[in-house]
PDB file of C-alpha atoms in Angstrom:
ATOM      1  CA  UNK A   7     -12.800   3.773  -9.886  1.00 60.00           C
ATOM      2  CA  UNK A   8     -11.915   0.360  -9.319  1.00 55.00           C
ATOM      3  CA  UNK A   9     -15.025  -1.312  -7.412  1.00 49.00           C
ATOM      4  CA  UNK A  10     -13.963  -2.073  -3.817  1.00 48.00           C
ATOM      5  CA  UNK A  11     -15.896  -0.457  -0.889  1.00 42.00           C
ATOM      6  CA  UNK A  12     -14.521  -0.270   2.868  1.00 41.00           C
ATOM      7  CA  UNK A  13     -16.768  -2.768   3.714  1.00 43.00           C
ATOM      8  CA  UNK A  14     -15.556  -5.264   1.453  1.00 46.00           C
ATOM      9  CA  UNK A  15     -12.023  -4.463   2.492  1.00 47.00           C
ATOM     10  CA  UNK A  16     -11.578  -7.397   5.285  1.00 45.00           C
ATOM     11  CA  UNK A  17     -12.512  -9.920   2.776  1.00 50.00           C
ATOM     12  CA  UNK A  18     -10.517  -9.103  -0.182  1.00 80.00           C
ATOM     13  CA  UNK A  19      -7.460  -7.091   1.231  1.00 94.00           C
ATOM     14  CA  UNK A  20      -5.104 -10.286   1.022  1.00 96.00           C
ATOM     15  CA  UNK A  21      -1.937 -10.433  -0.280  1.00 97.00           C
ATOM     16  CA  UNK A  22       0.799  -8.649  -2.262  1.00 98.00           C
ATOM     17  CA  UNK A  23       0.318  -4.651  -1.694  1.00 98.00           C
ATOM     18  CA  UNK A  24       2.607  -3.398  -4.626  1.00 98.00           C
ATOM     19  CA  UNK A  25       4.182   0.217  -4.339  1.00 98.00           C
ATOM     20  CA  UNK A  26       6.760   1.431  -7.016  1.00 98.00           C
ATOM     21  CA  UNK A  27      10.043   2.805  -6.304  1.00 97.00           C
ATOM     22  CA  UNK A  28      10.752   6.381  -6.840  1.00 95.00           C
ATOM     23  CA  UNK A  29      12.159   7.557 -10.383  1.00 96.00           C
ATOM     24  CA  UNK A  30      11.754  10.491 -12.473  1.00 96.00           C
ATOM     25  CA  UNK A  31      11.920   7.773 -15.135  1.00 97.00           C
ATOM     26  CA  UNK A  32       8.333   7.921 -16.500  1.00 97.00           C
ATOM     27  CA  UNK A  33       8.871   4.925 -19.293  1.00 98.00           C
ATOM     28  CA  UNK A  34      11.044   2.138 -17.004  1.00 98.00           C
ATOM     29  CA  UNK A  35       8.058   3.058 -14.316  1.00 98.00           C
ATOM     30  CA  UNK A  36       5.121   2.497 -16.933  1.00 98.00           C
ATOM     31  CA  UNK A  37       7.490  -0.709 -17.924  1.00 98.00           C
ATOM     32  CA  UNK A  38       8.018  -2.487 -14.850  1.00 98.00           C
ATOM     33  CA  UNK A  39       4.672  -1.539 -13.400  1.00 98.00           C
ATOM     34  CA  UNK A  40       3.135  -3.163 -16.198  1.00 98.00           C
ATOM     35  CA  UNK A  41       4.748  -6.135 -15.589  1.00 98.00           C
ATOM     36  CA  UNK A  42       4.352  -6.325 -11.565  1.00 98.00           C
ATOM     37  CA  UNK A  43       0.577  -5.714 -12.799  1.00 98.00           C
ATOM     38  CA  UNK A  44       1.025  -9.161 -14.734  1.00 98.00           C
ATOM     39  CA  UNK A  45       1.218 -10.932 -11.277  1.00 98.00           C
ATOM     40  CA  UNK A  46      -1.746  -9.343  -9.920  1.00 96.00           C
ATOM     41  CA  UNK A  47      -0.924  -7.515  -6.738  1.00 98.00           C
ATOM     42  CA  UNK A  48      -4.083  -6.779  -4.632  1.00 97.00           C
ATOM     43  CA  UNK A  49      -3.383  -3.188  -4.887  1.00 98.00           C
ATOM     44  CA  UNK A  50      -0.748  -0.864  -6.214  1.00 98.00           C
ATOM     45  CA  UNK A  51       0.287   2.194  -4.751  1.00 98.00           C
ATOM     46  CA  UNK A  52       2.444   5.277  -6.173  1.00 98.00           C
ATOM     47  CA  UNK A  53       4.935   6.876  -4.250  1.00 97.00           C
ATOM     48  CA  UNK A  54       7.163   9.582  -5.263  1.00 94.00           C
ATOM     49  CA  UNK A  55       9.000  11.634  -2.378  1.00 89.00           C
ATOM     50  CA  UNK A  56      11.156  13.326  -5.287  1.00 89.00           C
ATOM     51  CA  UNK A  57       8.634  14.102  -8.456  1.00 93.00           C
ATOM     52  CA  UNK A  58       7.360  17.733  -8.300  1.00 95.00           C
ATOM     53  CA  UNK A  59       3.749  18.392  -8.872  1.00 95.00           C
ATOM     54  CA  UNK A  60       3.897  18.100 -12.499  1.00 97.00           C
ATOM     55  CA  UNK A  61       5.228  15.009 -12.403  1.00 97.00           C
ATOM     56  CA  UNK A  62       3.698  13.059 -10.273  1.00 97.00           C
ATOM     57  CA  UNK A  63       0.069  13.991 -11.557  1.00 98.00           C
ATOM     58  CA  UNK A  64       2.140  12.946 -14.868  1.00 98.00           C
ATOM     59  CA  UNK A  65       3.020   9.357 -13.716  1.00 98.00           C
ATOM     60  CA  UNK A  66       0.061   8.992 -11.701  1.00 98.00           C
ATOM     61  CA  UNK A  67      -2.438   9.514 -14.130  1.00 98.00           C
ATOM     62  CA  UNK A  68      -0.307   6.990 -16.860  1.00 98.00           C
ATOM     63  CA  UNK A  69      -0.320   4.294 -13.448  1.00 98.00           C
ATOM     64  CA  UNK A  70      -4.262   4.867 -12.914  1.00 98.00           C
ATOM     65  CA  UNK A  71      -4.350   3.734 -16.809  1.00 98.00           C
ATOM     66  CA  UNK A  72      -2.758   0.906 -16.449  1.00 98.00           C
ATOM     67  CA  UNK A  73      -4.405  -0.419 -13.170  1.00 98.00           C
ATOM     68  CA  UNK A  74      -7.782  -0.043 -14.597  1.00 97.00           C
ATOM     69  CA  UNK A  75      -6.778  -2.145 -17.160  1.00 98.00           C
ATOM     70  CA  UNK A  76      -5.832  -4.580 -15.127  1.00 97.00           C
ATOM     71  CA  UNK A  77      -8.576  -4.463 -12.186  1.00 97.00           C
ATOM     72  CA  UNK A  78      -6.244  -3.754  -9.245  1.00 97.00           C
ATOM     73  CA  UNK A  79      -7.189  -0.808  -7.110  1.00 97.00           C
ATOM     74  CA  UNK A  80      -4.704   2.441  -7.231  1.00 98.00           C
ATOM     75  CA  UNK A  81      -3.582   4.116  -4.433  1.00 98.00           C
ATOM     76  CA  UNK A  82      -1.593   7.480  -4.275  1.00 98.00           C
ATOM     77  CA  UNK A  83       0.373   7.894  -1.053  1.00 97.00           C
ATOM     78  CA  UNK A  84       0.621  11.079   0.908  1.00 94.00           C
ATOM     79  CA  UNK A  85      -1.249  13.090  -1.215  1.00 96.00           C
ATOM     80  CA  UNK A  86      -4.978  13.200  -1.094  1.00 97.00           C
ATOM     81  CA  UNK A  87      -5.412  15.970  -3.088  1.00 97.00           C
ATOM     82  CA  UNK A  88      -4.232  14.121  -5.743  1.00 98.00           C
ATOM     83  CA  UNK A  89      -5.848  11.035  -5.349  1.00 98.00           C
ATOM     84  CA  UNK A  90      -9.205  13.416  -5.591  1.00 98.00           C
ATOM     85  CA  UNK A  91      -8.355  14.940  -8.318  1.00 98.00           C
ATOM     86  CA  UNK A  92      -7.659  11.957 -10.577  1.00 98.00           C
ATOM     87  CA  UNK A  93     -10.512   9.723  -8.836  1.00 97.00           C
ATOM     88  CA  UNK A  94      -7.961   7.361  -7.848  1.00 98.00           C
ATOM     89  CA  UNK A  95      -9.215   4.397  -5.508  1.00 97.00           C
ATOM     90  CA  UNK A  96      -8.043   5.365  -2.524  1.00 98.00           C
ATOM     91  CA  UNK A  97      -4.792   6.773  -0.377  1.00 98.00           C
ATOM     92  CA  UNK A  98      -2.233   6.158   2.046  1.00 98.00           C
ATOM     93  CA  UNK A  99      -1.209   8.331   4.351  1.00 97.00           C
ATOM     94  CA  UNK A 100       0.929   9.025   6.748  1.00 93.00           C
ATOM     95  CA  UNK A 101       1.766  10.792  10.025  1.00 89.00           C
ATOM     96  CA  UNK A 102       2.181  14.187   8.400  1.00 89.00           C
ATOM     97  CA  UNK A 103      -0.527  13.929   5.957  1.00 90.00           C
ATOM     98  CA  UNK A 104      -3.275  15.028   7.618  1.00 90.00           C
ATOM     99  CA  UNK A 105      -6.392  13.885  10.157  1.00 94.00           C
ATOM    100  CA  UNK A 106      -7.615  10.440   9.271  1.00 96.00           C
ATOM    101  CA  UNK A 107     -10.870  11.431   9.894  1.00 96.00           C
ATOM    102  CA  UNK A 108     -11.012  14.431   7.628  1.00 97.00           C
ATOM    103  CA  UNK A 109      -9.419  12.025   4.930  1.00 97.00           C
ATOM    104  CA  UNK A 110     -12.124   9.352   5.678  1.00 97.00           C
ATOM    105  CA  UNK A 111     -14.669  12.261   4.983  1.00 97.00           C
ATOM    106  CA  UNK A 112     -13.371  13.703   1.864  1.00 97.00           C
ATOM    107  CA  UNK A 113     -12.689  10.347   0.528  1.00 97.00           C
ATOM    108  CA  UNK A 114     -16.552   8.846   1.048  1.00 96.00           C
ATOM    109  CA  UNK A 115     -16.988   5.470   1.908  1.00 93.00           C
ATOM    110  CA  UNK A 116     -15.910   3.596  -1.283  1.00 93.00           C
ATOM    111  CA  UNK A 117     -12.849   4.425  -1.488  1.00 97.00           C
ATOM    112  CA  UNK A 118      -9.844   3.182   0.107  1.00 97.00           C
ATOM    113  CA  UNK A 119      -7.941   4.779   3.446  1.00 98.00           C
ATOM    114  CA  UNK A 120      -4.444   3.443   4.289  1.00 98.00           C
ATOM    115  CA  UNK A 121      -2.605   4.920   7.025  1.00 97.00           C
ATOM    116  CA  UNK A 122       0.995   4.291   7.909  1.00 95.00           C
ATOM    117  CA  UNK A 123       1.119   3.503  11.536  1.00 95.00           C
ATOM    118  CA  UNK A 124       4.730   2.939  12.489  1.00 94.00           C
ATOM    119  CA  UNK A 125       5.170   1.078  15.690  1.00 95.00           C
ATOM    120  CA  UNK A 126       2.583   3.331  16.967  1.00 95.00           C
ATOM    121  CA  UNK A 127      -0.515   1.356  18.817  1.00 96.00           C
ATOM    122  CA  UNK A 128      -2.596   4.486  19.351  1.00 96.00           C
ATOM    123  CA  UNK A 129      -3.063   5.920  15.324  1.00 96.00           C
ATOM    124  CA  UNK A 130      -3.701   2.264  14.343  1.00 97.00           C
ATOM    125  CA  UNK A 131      -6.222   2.551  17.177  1.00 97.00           C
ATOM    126  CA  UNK A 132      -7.714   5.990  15.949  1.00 96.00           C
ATOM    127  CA  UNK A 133      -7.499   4.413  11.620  1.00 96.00           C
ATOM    128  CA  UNK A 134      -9.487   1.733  13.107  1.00 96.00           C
ATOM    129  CA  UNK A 135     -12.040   4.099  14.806  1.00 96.00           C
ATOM    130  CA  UNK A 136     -12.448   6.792  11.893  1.00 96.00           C
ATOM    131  CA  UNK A 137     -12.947   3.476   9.013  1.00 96.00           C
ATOM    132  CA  UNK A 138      -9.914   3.188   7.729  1.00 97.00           C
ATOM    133  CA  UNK A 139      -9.583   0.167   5.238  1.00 97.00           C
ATOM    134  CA  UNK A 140      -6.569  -0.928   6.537  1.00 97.00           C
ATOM    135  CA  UNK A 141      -3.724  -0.059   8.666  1.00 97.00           C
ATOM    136  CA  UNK A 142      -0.079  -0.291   7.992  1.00 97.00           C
ATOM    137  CA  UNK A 143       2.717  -1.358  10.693  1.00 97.00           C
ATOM    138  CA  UNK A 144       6.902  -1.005   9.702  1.00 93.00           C
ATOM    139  CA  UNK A 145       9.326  -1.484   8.918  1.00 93.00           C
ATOM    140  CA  UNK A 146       9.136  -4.923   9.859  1.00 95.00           C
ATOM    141  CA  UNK A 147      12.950  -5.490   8.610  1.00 94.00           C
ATOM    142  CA  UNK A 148      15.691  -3.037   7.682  1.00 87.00           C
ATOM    143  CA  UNK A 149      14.364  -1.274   4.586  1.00 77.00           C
ATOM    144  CA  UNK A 150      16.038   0.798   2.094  1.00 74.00           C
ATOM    145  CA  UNK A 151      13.194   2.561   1.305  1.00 69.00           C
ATOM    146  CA  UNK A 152      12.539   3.498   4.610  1.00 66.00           C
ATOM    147  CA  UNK A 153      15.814   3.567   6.665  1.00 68.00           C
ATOM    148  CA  UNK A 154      14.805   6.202   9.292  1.00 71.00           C
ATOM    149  CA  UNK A 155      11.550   4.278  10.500  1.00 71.00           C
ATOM    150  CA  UNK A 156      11.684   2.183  13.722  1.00 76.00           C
ATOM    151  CA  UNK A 157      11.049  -1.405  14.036  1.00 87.00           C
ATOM    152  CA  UNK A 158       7.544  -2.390  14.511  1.00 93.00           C
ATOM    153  CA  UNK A 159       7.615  -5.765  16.898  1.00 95.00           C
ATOM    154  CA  UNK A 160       5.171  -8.704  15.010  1.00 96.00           C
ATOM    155  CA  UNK A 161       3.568  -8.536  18.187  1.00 96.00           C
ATOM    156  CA  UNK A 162       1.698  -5.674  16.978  1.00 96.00           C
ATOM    157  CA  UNK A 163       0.293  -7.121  13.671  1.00 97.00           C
ATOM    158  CA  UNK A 164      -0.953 -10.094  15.771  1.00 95.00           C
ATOM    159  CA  UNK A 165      -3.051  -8.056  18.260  1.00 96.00           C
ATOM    160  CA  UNK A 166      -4.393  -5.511  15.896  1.00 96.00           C
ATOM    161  CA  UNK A 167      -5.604  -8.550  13.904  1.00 93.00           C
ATOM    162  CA  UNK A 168      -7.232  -9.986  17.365  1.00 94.00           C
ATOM    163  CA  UNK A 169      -8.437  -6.303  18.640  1.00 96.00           C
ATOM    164  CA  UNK A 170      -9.511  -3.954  15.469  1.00 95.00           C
ATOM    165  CA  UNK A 171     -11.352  -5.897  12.890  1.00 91.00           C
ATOM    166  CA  UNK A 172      -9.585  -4.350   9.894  1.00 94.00           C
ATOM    167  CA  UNK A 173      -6.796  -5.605   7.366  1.00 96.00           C
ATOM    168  CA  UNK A 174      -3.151  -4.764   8.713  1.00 97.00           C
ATOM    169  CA  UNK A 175      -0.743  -4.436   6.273  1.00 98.00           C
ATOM    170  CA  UNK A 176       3.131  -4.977   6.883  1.00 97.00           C
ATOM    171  CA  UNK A 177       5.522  -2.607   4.925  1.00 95.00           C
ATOM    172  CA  UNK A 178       9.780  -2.113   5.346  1.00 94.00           C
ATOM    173  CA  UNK A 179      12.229  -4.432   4.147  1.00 95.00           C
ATOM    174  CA  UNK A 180       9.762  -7.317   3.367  1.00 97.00           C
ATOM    175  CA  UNK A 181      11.487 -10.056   0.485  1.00 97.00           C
ATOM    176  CA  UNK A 182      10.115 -13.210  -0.316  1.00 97.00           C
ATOM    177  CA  UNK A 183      12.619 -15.197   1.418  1.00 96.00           C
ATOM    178  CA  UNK A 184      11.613 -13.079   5.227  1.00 97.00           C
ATOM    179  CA  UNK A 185       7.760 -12.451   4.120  1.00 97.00           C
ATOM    180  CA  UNK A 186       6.010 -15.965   5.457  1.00 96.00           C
ATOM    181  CA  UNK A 187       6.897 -14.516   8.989  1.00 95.00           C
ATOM    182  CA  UNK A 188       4.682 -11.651   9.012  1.00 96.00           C
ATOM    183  CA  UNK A 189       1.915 -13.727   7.529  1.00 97.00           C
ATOM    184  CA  UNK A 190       2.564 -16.063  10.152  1.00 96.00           C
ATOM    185  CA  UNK A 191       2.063 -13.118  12.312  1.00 96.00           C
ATOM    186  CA  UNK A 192      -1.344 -12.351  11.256  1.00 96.00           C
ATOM    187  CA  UNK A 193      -0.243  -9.357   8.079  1.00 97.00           C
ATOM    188  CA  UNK A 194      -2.913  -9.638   5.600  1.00 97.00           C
ATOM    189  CA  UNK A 195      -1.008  -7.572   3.051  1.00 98.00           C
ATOM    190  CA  UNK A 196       2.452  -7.356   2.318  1.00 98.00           C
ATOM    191  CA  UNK A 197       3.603  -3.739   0.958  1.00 98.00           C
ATOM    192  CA  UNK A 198       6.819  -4.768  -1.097  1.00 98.00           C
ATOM    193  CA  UNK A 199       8.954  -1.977  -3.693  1.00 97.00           C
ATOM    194  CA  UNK A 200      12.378  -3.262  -4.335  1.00 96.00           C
ATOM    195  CA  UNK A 201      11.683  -6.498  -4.342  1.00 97.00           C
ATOM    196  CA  UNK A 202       8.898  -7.047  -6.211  1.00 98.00           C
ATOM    197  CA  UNK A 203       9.952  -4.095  -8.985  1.00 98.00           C
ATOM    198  CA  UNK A 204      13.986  -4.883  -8.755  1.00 97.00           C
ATOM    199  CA  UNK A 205      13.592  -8.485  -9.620  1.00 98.00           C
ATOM    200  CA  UNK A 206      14.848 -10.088 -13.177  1.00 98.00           C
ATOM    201  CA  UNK A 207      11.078 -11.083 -13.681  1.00 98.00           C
ATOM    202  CA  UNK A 208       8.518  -8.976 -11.577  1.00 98.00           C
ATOM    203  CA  UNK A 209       5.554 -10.851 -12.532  1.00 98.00           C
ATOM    204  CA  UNK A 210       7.317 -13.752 -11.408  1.00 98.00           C
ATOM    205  CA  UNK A 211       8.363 -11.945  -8.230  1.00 98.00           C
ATOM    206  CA  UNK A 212       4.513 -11.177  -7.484  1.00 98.00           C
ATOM    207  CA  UNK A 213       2.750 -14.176  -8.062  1.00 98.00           C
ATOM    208  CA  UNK A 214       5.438 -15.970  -5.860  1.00 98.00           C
ATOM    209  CA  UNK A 215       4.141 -13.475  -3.140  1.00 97.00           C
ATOM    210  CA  UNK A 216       0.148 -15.140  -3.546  1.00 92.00           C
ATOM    211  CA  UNK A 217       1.726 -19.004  -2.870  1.00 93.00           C
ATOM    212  CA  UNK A 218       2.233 -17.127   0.809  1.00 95.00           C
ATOM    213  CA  UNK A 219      -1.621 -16.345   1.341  1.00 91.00           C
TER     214      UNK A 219
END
């Protein structure tokens, strides 16, 4: 396990939160992952909302490998099971997922707790309360990765920085050219898929993203 503990979180959650796009395409993951890797994210998480089971213990063990390598915390979203199982870093989860406090518990304190928030002031609230490491607000921007989600308002980045004393991460639709406006608004970490992992050079694309911080 990559050494970060939730209270370290606040000072070194900062900057370019990597997660890779969704393929059954083991190889062109391992590929471009690799190469996002290059431009040192501050973490990288997998998500898969199509792999079965096999596969997605399949890519996220080869991922793990390669961010230990490199030093950058892995994080498996919406399945902590998983991220148990392989000793991963941490996990994201979301509204479905389970009680953060029950996922605080299994995962101990060392390991990293994201929760997806939406526009929604009260679970940020509760992550905050349970020790989450950070909390996640979006989409910030229309997303294709998440076209269903509502818009979360900037304001809300801005006063959970003020009001909850933990990292806030901003995720949906973020590019380079719209991303200084979310760091304006107080995002410490900036959760990016297509266009970190569907640009020409991705370890280009991410260390662009640490000029912002």
């Amino acid at each position: 396990m990559t050494e970060l503990s939730t209270e370290s979180a606040a000072t070194t959650l900062r900057g370019l939160y990597a997660v890779t796009p969704d393929t059954p395409d083991t190889a062109r993951l391992l590929e471009l992952t690799e190469q996002v890797l290059a431009g040192a994210p501050v973490l990288l998480q997998y998500r898969s909302k199509v792999a079965d089971a096999r596969l997605r213990r399949i890519q996220a063990r080869a991922l793990q490998a390669l961010c230990r390598r490199a030093g950058v915390p892995f994080i498996i979203n919406d399945d902590l099971a998983l991220a148990l199982e392989l000793d991963a870093d941490g996990a994201h989860l979301g509204r479905d997922d389970g009680l953060p406090a029950a996922a605080r518990e299994a995962l101990g304190r060392d390991r990293i707790l994201g929760l997806t928030c939406y526009a929604d002031w009260a679970r940020a609230a509760e992550g905050a309360e349970v020790g989450a490491s950070y909390i996640a607000f979006g989409a910030m921007f229309p997303s294709q990765t998440k076209p269903n989600a509502p818009p979360a308002p900037f304001a809300l980045i801005s006063r959970a920085r003020r009001e909850l004393g933990l990292p806030v991460a901003a995720i949906g639709g973020i590019t380079l050219e719209n991303a200084a406006q979310v760091v304006d608004a107080g995002a410490h970490l900036l959760a990016v898929v297509n266009d970190v992992f569907g640009a020409a050079d991705p370890a280009a694309r991410a260390r662009a993203y640490r000029l912002l911080f």
